Short mmCIF file of C-alpha atoms in Angstrom, two decimals:
data_model
loop_
_atom_site.label_atom_id
_atom_site.label_comp_id
_atom_site.label_asym_id
_atom_site.label_seq_id
_atom_site.Cartn_x
_atom_site.Cartn_y
_atom_site.Cartn_z
CA MET H 289 0.00 0.00 0.00
CA ILE H 290 2.77 2.46 0.97
CA TYR H 291 4.78 1.58 -2.12
CA ASN H 292 1.93 1.96 -4.60
CA SER H 293 0.44 5.10 -3.04
CA LEU H 294 3.60 7.00 -2.11
CA VAL H 295 6.96 5.50 -3.13
CA LYS H 296 6.16 4.39 -6.67
CA PRO H 297 4.64 7.73 -7.80
CA LEU H 298 7.76 9.52 -6.58
CA LEU H 299 10.17 7.05 -8.20
CA PHE H 300 8.27 7.11 -11.49
CA GLN H 301 8.80 10.87 -11.73
CA LEU H 302 12.51 10.08 -12.17
CA ASP H 303 14.03 8.38 -15.20
CA ALA H 304 14.24 4.63 -14.72
CA GLU H 305 17.96 4.32 -14.02
CA ARG H 306 17.98 7.28 -11.62
CA ALA H 307 15.09 5.67 -9.72
CA HIS H 308 16.97 2.35 -9.65
CA ASP H 309 20.12 4.05 -8.31
CA LEU H 310 18.12 5.90 -5.65
CA THR H 311 16.45 2.66 -4.57
CA HIS H 312 19.84 0.99 -4.30
CA HIS H 313 21.19 3.91 -2.28
CA PHE H 314 18.50 3.48 0.36
CA ALA H 315 18.72 -0.31 0.19
CA ARG H 316 22.47 -0.14 0.95
CA LYS H 317 21.80 2.11 3.94
CA ALA H 318 19.13 -0.31 5.14
CA SER H 319 21.44 -3.31 4.63
CA ASP H 320 23.98 -1.73 6.96
CA SER H 321 21.39 -0.98 9.67
CA GLY H 322 20.25 -3.71 12.03
CA PHE H 323 17.23 -1.60 12.98
CA LEU H 324 16.10 -1.07 9.38
CA ARG H 325 16.65 -4.73 8.48
CA ALA H 326 14.48 -5.71 11.44
CA LEU H 327 11.82 -3.18 10.42
CA VAL H 328 11.74 -4.46 6.83
CA LYS H 329 11.58 -8.03 8.11
CA THR H 330 8.62 -7.17 10.33
CA ILE H 331 6.71 -5.57 7.45
CA TYR H 332 7.52 -7.87 4.54
CA ASP H 333 8.93 -11.21 5.66
CA TYR H 334 6.54 -14.15 5.43
CA GLN H 335 7.63 -17.78 5.75
CA ALA H 336 5.85 -21.10 6.23
CA PRO H 337 7.18 -24.67 6.44
CA GLY H 338 5.26 -25.78 3.35
CA LEU H 339 7.15 -23.29 1.16
CA SER H 340 10.56 -24.83 1.87
CA GLN H 341 12.38 -27.02 -0.67
CA ASN H 342 15.72 -28.78 -0.78
CA ILE H 343 17.35 -28.52 -4.21
CA TRP H 344 21.01 -29.15 -5.13
CA GLY H 345 21.60 -29.83 -1.44
CA LEU H 346 20.49 -26.27 -0.62
CA THR H 347 17.50 -25.26 1.48
CA PHE H 348 15.25 -22.66 -0.13
CA ARG H 349 12.85 -21.35 2.54
CA ASN H 350 10.40 -20.25 -0.16
CA PRO H 351 10.40 -20.41 -3.97
CA LEU H 352 10.86 -16.68 -4.64
CA GLY H 353 14.32 -15.32 -5.36
CA LEU H 354 15.89 -12.12 -6.67
CA ALA H 355 16.75 -12.23 -10.37
CA ALA H 356 20.16 -11.23 -11.69
CA GLY H 357 20.41 -7.60 -12.71
CA PHE H 358 18.77 -6.06 -9.66
CA ASP H 359 21.88 -6.25 -7.47
CA LYS H 360 24.70 -6.58 -9.99
CA ASN H 361 27.51 -5.79 -7.57
CA GLY H 362 26.40 -7.60 -4.43
CA HIS H 363 25.69 -4.55 -2.28
CA ILE H 364 22.27 -5.38 -0.83
CA PRO H 365 21.74 -9.12 -0.18
CA GLU H 366 21.03 -8.57 3.53
CA ILE H 367 18.07 -6.27 3.00
CA MET H 368 16.68 -8.49 0.25
CA GLU H 369 16.75 -11.43 2.63
CA ALA H 370 14.94 -9.30 5.22
CA ALA H 371 12.28 -8.53 2.59
CA GLY H 372 11.34 -12.21 2.57
CA LEU H 373 13.12 -13.71 -0.43
CA GLY H 374 14.08 -17.37 -0.42
CA PHE H 375 17.33 -16.85 -2.34
CA ILE H 376 19.30 -14.15 -4.13
CA GLU H 377 21.18 -14.09 -7.42
CA ILE H 378 23.92 -11.49 -7.83
CA GLY H 379 25.26 -10.21 -11.15
CA SER H 380 25.73 -10.60 -13.97
CA ILE H 381 29.41 -10.27 -13.17
CA THR H 382 32.09 -10.39 -15.85
CA GLY H 383 35.80 -11.08 -15.92
CA ASN H 384 36.63 -7.39 -16.37
CA PRO H 385 34.79 -4.43 -14.84
CA SER H 386 32.59 -2.46 -17.22
CA THR H 387 30.75 0.85 -17.13
CA GLY H 388 28.24 -0.52 -19.63
CA ASN H 389 26.49 1.32 -22.44
CA PRO H 390 25.96 5.09 -22.66
CA LYS H 391 22.90 6.54 -20.93
CA PRO H 392 19.94 6.53 -21.26
CA ARG H 393 19.88 2.74 -21.14
CA LEU H 394 16.92 1.76 -18.94
CA PHE H 395 13.31 2.55 -19.86
CA ARG H 396 9.87 1.89 -18.36
CA LEU H 397 6.88 0.74 -20.38
CA PRO H 398 4.11 1.42 -17.81
CA ARG H 399 1.26 0.41 -20.12
CA ASP H 400 2.85 -3.04 -20.39
CA ARG H 401 4.28 -3.28 -16.85
CA ALA H 402 7.65 -3.83 -18.51
CA LEU H 403 11.18 -2.51 -18.79
CA ILE H 404 13.63 -2.28 -21.66
CA ASN H 405 17.29 -2.22 -20.72
CA ARG H 406 20.55 -2.05 -22.60
CA MET H 407 22.71 -1.57 -19.54
CA GLY H 408 25.62 -3.40 -21.13
CA LEU H 409 26.54 -5.59 -18.16
CA ASN H 410 27.82 -2.70 -16.08
CA ASN H 411 29.52 -4.20 -13.02
CA ASP H 412 32.61 -3.91 -10.85
CA GLY H 413 34.20 -7.07 -12.23
CA ALA H 414 34.28 -10.60 -10.82
CA LYS H 415 37.19 -10.20 -8.44
CA THR H 416 35.84 -7.04 -6.77
CA VAL H 417 32.26 -8.31 -6.45
CA VAL H 418 33.36 -11.66 -5.01
CA LYS H 419 35.60 -9.88 -2.49
CA ARG H 420 32.60 -7.79 -1.42
CA LEU H 421 30.36 -10.84 -1.12
CA LYS H 422 32.82 -12.54 1.24
CA ASN H 423 31.88 -9.91 3.83
CA LYS H 424 28.12 -10.34 3.42
CA LYS H 425 26.22 -12.43 5.95
CA ILE H 426 23.00 -14.02 4.76
CA SER H 427 21.36 -17.31 5.65
CA ILE H 428 19.65 -18.03 2.31
CA PRO H 429 21.25 -19.47 -0.86
CA LEU H 430 23.38 -17.04 -2.86
CA GLY H 431 23.59 -17.43 -6.62
CA VAL H 432 26.17 -15.67 -8.77
CA ASN H 433 25.36 -15.00 -12.42
CA ILE H 434 28.34 -14.82 -14.78
CA ALA H 435 28.46 -13.45 -18.32
CA LYS H 436 31.02 -12.43 -20.94
CA THR H 437 32.68 -9.05 -20.48
CA HIS H 438 30.87 -6.44 -22.58
CA ASP H 439 33.69 -5.85 -25.04
CA PRO H 440 33.59 -6.72 -28.77
CA ASN H 441 37.29 -7.61 -28.57
CA VAL H 442 36.57 -10.34 -26.01
CA MET H 443 35.49 -13.08 -28.40
CA GLY H 444 36.43 -16.69 -29.15
CA ASP H 445 39.11 -18.07 -26.84
CA LEU H 446 39.33 -14.77 -24.99
CA ALA H 447 35.61 -14.96 -24.22
CA ILE H 448 35.99 -18.49 -22.84
CA ARG H 449 38.91 -17.40 -20.66
CA ASP H 450 36.78 -14.48 -19.47
CA TYR H 451 34.00 -16.86 -18.40
CA VAL H 452 36.47 -19.24 -16.73
CA HIS H 453 37.95 -16.40 -14.70
CA SER H 454 34.51 -15.30 -13.47
CA PHE H 455 33.53 -18.92 -12.83
CA LYS H 456 36.57 -19.56 -10.62
CA GLU H 457 35.96 -16.35 -8.70
CA ALA H 458 32.26 -17.10 -8.22
CA GLN H 459 33.02 -20.53 -6.81
CA LYS H 460 34.61 -18.83 -3.79
CA VAL H 461 31.27 -17.47 -2.53
CA ALA H 462 28.37 -18.91 -4.53
CA ASP H 463 25.94 -21.57 -3.41
CA TYR H 464 25.09 -21.94 -7.09
CA ILE H 465 26.33 -20.32 -10.32
CA THR H 466 24.29 -19.29 -13.35
CA VAL H 467 26.05 -19.12 -16.71
CA ASN H 468 24.32 -16.46 -18.79
CA ILE H 469 24.76 -17.44 -22.44
CA SER H 470 22.44 -14.78 -23.88
CA CYS H 471 22.62 -11.06 -23.25
CA PRO H 472 20.19 -9.13 -25.46
CA ASN H 473 21.03 -5.90 -23.63
CA THR H 474 24.57 -5.91 -25.05
CA THR H 475 25.67 -4.67 -28.47
CA GLU H 476 26.29 -8.11 -29.97
CA GLY H 477 23.01 -9.39 -28.51
CA LYS H 478 23.91 -13.04 -28.02
CA THR H 479 26.80 -15.06 -26.65
CA PHE H 480 27.40 -18.81 -26.81
CA GLU H 481 23.93 -19.67 -28.06
CA ASP H 482 25.55 -21.63 -30.86
CA PRO H 483 25.61 -25.32 -29.79
CA ALA H 484 29.26 -25.82 -30.81
CA ALA H 485 30.38 -22.68 -28.99
CA LEU H 486 28.36 -23.68 -25.91
CA GLY H 487 30.00 -27.10 -25.92
CA GLU H 488 33.44 -25.49 -25.95
CA LEU H 489 32.47 -23.20 -23.08
CA LEU H 490 31.07 -26.01 -20.92
CA SER H 491 34.15 -28.13 -21.60
CA ALA H 492 36.36 -25.26 -20.46
CA LEU H 493 34.30 -24.76 -17.30
CA ALA H 494 34.37 -28.53 -16.66
CA ILE H 495 30.85 -28.46 -15.20
CA ARG H 496 29.54 -31.71 -13.80
CA ASN H 497 26.48 -32.68 -11.78
CA ASP H 498 28.65 -33.47 -8.78
CA ALA H 499 27.89 -32.79 -5.11
CA ARG H 500 31.49 -31.68 -4.61
CA VAL H 501 31.13 -28.90 -7.19
CA VAL H 502 29.08 -25.69 -6.89
CA PRO H 503 25.82 -26.40 -8.81
CA THR H 504 26.08 -24.59 -12.14
CA LEU H 505 23.00 -23.69 -14.18
CA ILE H 506 22.52 -22.46 -17.73
CA LYS H 507 20.28 -19.45 -18.42
CA PHE H 508 18.50 -19.42 -21.77
CA SER H 509 17.03 -16.65 -23.90
CA SER H 510 13.26 -16.24 -24.10
CA ASP H 511 13.56 -15.84 -27.88
CA LEU H 512 14.75 -19.37 -28.68
CA THR H 513 12.66 -21.59 -30.92
CA LYS H 514 11.94 -25.08 -29.66
CA ASP H 515 14.44 -26.59 -32.11
CA GLN H 516 17.17 -24.16 -31.01
CA LEU H 517 16.47 -24.90 -27.35
CA MET H 518 16.54 -28.67 -27.91
CA GLN H 519 19.97 -28.40 -29.56
CA LEU H 520 21.31 -26.40 -26.63
CA LEU H 521 19.72 -28.78 -24.11
CA GLN H 522 21.37 -31.72 -25.83
CA VAL H 523 24.76 -30.08 -25.31
CA CYS H 524 23.94 -29.20 -21.69
CA GLU H 525 22.69 -32.68 -20.84
CA ALA H 526 25.85 -34.20 -22.32
CA HIS H 527 27.76 -32.05 -19.82
CA GLN H 528 25.48 -33.12 -16.94
CA ILE H 529 24.18 -29.62 -16.22
CA PRO H 530 22.21 -29.89 -12.94
CA GLY H 531 19.55 -27.26 -13.69
CA TYR H 532 18.36 -24.39 -15.84
CA VAL H 533 17.14 -20.79 -15.63
CA ALA H 534 14.38 -19.66 -18.01
CA CYS H 535 14.35 -17.04 -19.27
CA ASN H 536 16.47 -14.02 -20.05
CA THR H 537 14.99 -10.81 -21.46
CA SER H 538 13.63 -10.63 -25.01
CA SER H 539 14.75 -8.67 -28.06
CA ALA H 540 11.26 -8.94 -29.56
CA ARG H 541 8.51 -6.34 -29.20
CA ASP H 542 5.44 -8.52 -29.72
CA HIS H 543 1.93 -7.59 -28.58
CA LEU H 544 2.85 -4.45 -26.62
CA ASP H 545 0.45 -1.64 -25.75
CA THR H 546 3.25 0.91 -25.80
CA PRO H 547 3.03 2.95 -29.06
CA GLU H 548 5.38 1.90 -31.85
CA SER H 549 6.74 5.45 -32.05
CA GLU H 550 7.86 5.28 -28.41
CA LEU H 551 9.45 1.87 -28.92
CA LYS H 552 11.42 3.18 -31.90
CA LYS H 553 12.57 6.13 -29.84
CA ILE H 554 13.83 3.78 -27.09
CA GLY H 555 15.63 1.49 -29.53
CA TYR H 556 17.26 -1.86 -28.85
CA GLY H 557 17.50 -3.64 -25.51
CA GLY H 558 16.14 -6.53 -23.50
CA LEU H 559 12.41 -6.50 -22.73
CA SER H 560 11.46 -7.77 -19.28
CA GLY H 561 8.29 -7.95 -17.24
CA HIS H 562 4.70 -8.95 -17.89
CA PRO H 563 4.85 -9.20 -21.73
CA ILE H 564 7.43 -12.02 -21.70
CA ALA H 565 5.71 -14.19 -19.08
CA SER H 566 4.06 -16.40 -21.69
CA LYS H 567 7.42 -16.94 -23.41
CA SER H 568 9.01 -17.90 -20.12
CA VAL H 569 6.21 -20.35 -19.33
CA ARG H 570 6.61 -21.92 -22.77
CA VAL H 571 10.37 -22.37 -22.47
CA ILE H 572 10.02 -23.75 -18.93
CA ARG H 573 7.53 -26.32 -20.23
CA TRP H 574 9.84 -27.30 -23.10
CA ILE H 575 12.78 -27.81 -20.72
CA SER H 576 10.67 -29.72 -18.21
CA GLU H 577 9.31 -32.07 -20.87
CA ALA H 578 12.70 -32.60 -22.53
CA THR H 579 14.37 -33.46 -19.22
CA LYS H 580 11.36 -35.50 -18.00
CA ARG H 581 11.17 -33.10 -15.04
CA GLN H 582 14.39 -34.54 -13.66
CA LYS H 583 16.29 -31.23 -13.64
CA PRO H 584 15.31 -28.28 -11.41
CA ILE H 585 14.30 -25.11 -13.24
CA ILE H 586 14.31 -21.52 -12.02
CA GLY H 587 11.49 -19.62 -13.72
CA VAL H 588 12.04 -15.93 -14.38
CA GLY H 589 10.62 -13.32 -16.73
CA GLY H 590 7.28 -11.71 -15.95
CA VAL H 591 6.62 -12.89 -12.38
CA ASP H 592 4.44 -10.01 -11.18
CA SER H 593 1.50 -11.87 -9.63
CA PHE H 594 0.54 -15.14 -8.00
CA SER H 595 -1.22 -16.18 -11.20
CA THR H 596 1.98 -15.96 -13.24
CA ALA H 597 4.00 -17.61 -10.48
CA LEU H 598 1.59 -20.53 -10.39
CA GLN H 599 1.62 -20.86 -14.20
CA MET H 600 5.40 -21.13 -14.19
CA MET H 601 5.45 -23.75 -11.46
CA LEU H 602 2.75 -25.78 -13.18
CA ALA H 603 4.85 -25.61 -16.35
CA GLY H 604 7.75 -27.19 -14.46
CA ALA H 605 9.58 -24.48 -12.51
CA ASP H 606 10.78 -25.40 -9.03
CA LEU H 607 11.90 -21.90 -8.05
CA LEU H 608 11.04 -18.40 -9.29
CA GLN H 609 12.79 -15.05 -9.57
CA VAL H 610 11.49 -11.48 -9.57
CA TYR H 611 12.89 -8.17 -10.79
CA THR H 612 10.59 -6.05 -12.98
CA GLY H 613 7.63 -7.14 -10.86
CA LEU H 614 9.30 -5.45 -7.88
CA VAL H 615 9.53 -2.19 -9.85
CA TYR H 616 5.80 -2.16 -10.55
CA GLU H 617 4.42 -3.92 -7.46
CA GLY H 618 7.01 -3.17 -4.77
CA PRO H 619 8.52 -5.51 -2.16
CA GLY H 620 5.04 -6.50 -0.97
CA LEU H 621 4.86 -8.71 -4.08
CA ILE H 622 7.10 -11.29 -2.37
CA LYS H 623 4.88 -11.62 0.68
CA SER H 624 1.72 -11.58 -1.43
CA ILE H 625 2.81 -14.48 -3.65
CA ASN H 626 4.12 -16.57 -0.76
CA ARG H 627 0.94 -16.05 1.26
CA GLN H 628 -1.16 -17.07 -1.72
CA PHE H 629 0.90 -20.24 -2.12
CA VAL H 630 0.22 -21.10 1.53
CA LYS H 631 -3.49 -20.38 1.02
CA GLU H 632 -3.50 -22.82 -1.90
CA LEU H 633 -1.76 -25.44 0.25
CA ARG H 634 -4.45 -25.12 2.91
CA GLU H 635 -7.36 -25.18 0.45
CA LEU H 636 -6.00 -28.32 -1.21
CA ASN H 637 -5.11 -29.82 2.18
CA VAL H 638 -1.49 -30.48 1.19
CA ASP H 639 1.65 -29.79 3.16
CA SER H 640 4.20 -28.58 0.64
CA ILE H 641 4.86 -26.86 -2.67
CA TYR H 642 5.80 -30.27 -4.14
CA GLN H 643 2.39 -31.64 -3.24
CA LEU H 644 0.65 -28.51 -4.50
CA MET H 645 2.17 -29.00 -7.95
CA SER H 646 1.09 -32.64 -7.97
CA ALA H 647 -2.42 -31.84 -6.76
CA SER H 648 -2.85 -29.15 -9.41
#
């Protein structure tokens, strides 16, 4: 109520990136304050035994996590835990630090409850972010998302070495790692979505579904056709990838209410939020069916309501992530979705999320 009636109108008077930076400024202050963390926890935190799951040997107290991109540099995991999330994903981080693309590079589409960003993977670099994360104290799983440094000269073998460097750094702090193979907010648009190139990357990272190794997931684009996805999944399964993240932002501009003239003015970038939810659900279903629901899936892309969250989990997602939904709905979205899941558990007289998916 406070967010929608007071905070959001003020933030939406600012350009999108300025509002994001201001939010982060206050979130960092809150993260450093025991009093403010406790206050946020009192207002927003909601947990129940039936929401808990054990995946990859990790305990997720509820299925909602923070998507990569919201906290690129690992400054605010403490306050996000206090807000009720079940896990947090930092990044994307890259081998080298980057200032990203020129501004403006983040845009709201209020009619569509969406964002377009071409941030360009701006981050402090893997080594610096990992060093910062070593000093953070949270009790929920921490994921680290890695991507290729935003530099057209970092291609081929150099790109693989860049990933390997970030991967080794991330292993020092991560409970799981997400390898981002598609970045539609960068100039080149895609990385390692060619099956042969992906195979070379996974061989270099030496990923295996092994309890002794940090679980490493692959994050797919929302724009893949089924045939393209199946080719990539075949490569991933050959490398025993233990799970997947679906999906990244979209380069497409299908079925938007925002006027075409405004979209042309904004230009290229990754579309996130409500309009890509159906794409995410579709890709989740494809992955779930192809892997016979044997591999955990993190669903992301358009989670802004309980309805969308439930659709993703029915399609095969085990966990969910939010980002754009927080911009439009505020932190109360986390509590709202988790409470609705618990309500569904009670109405169906089941004890856990696993049973809810089976009963539905």
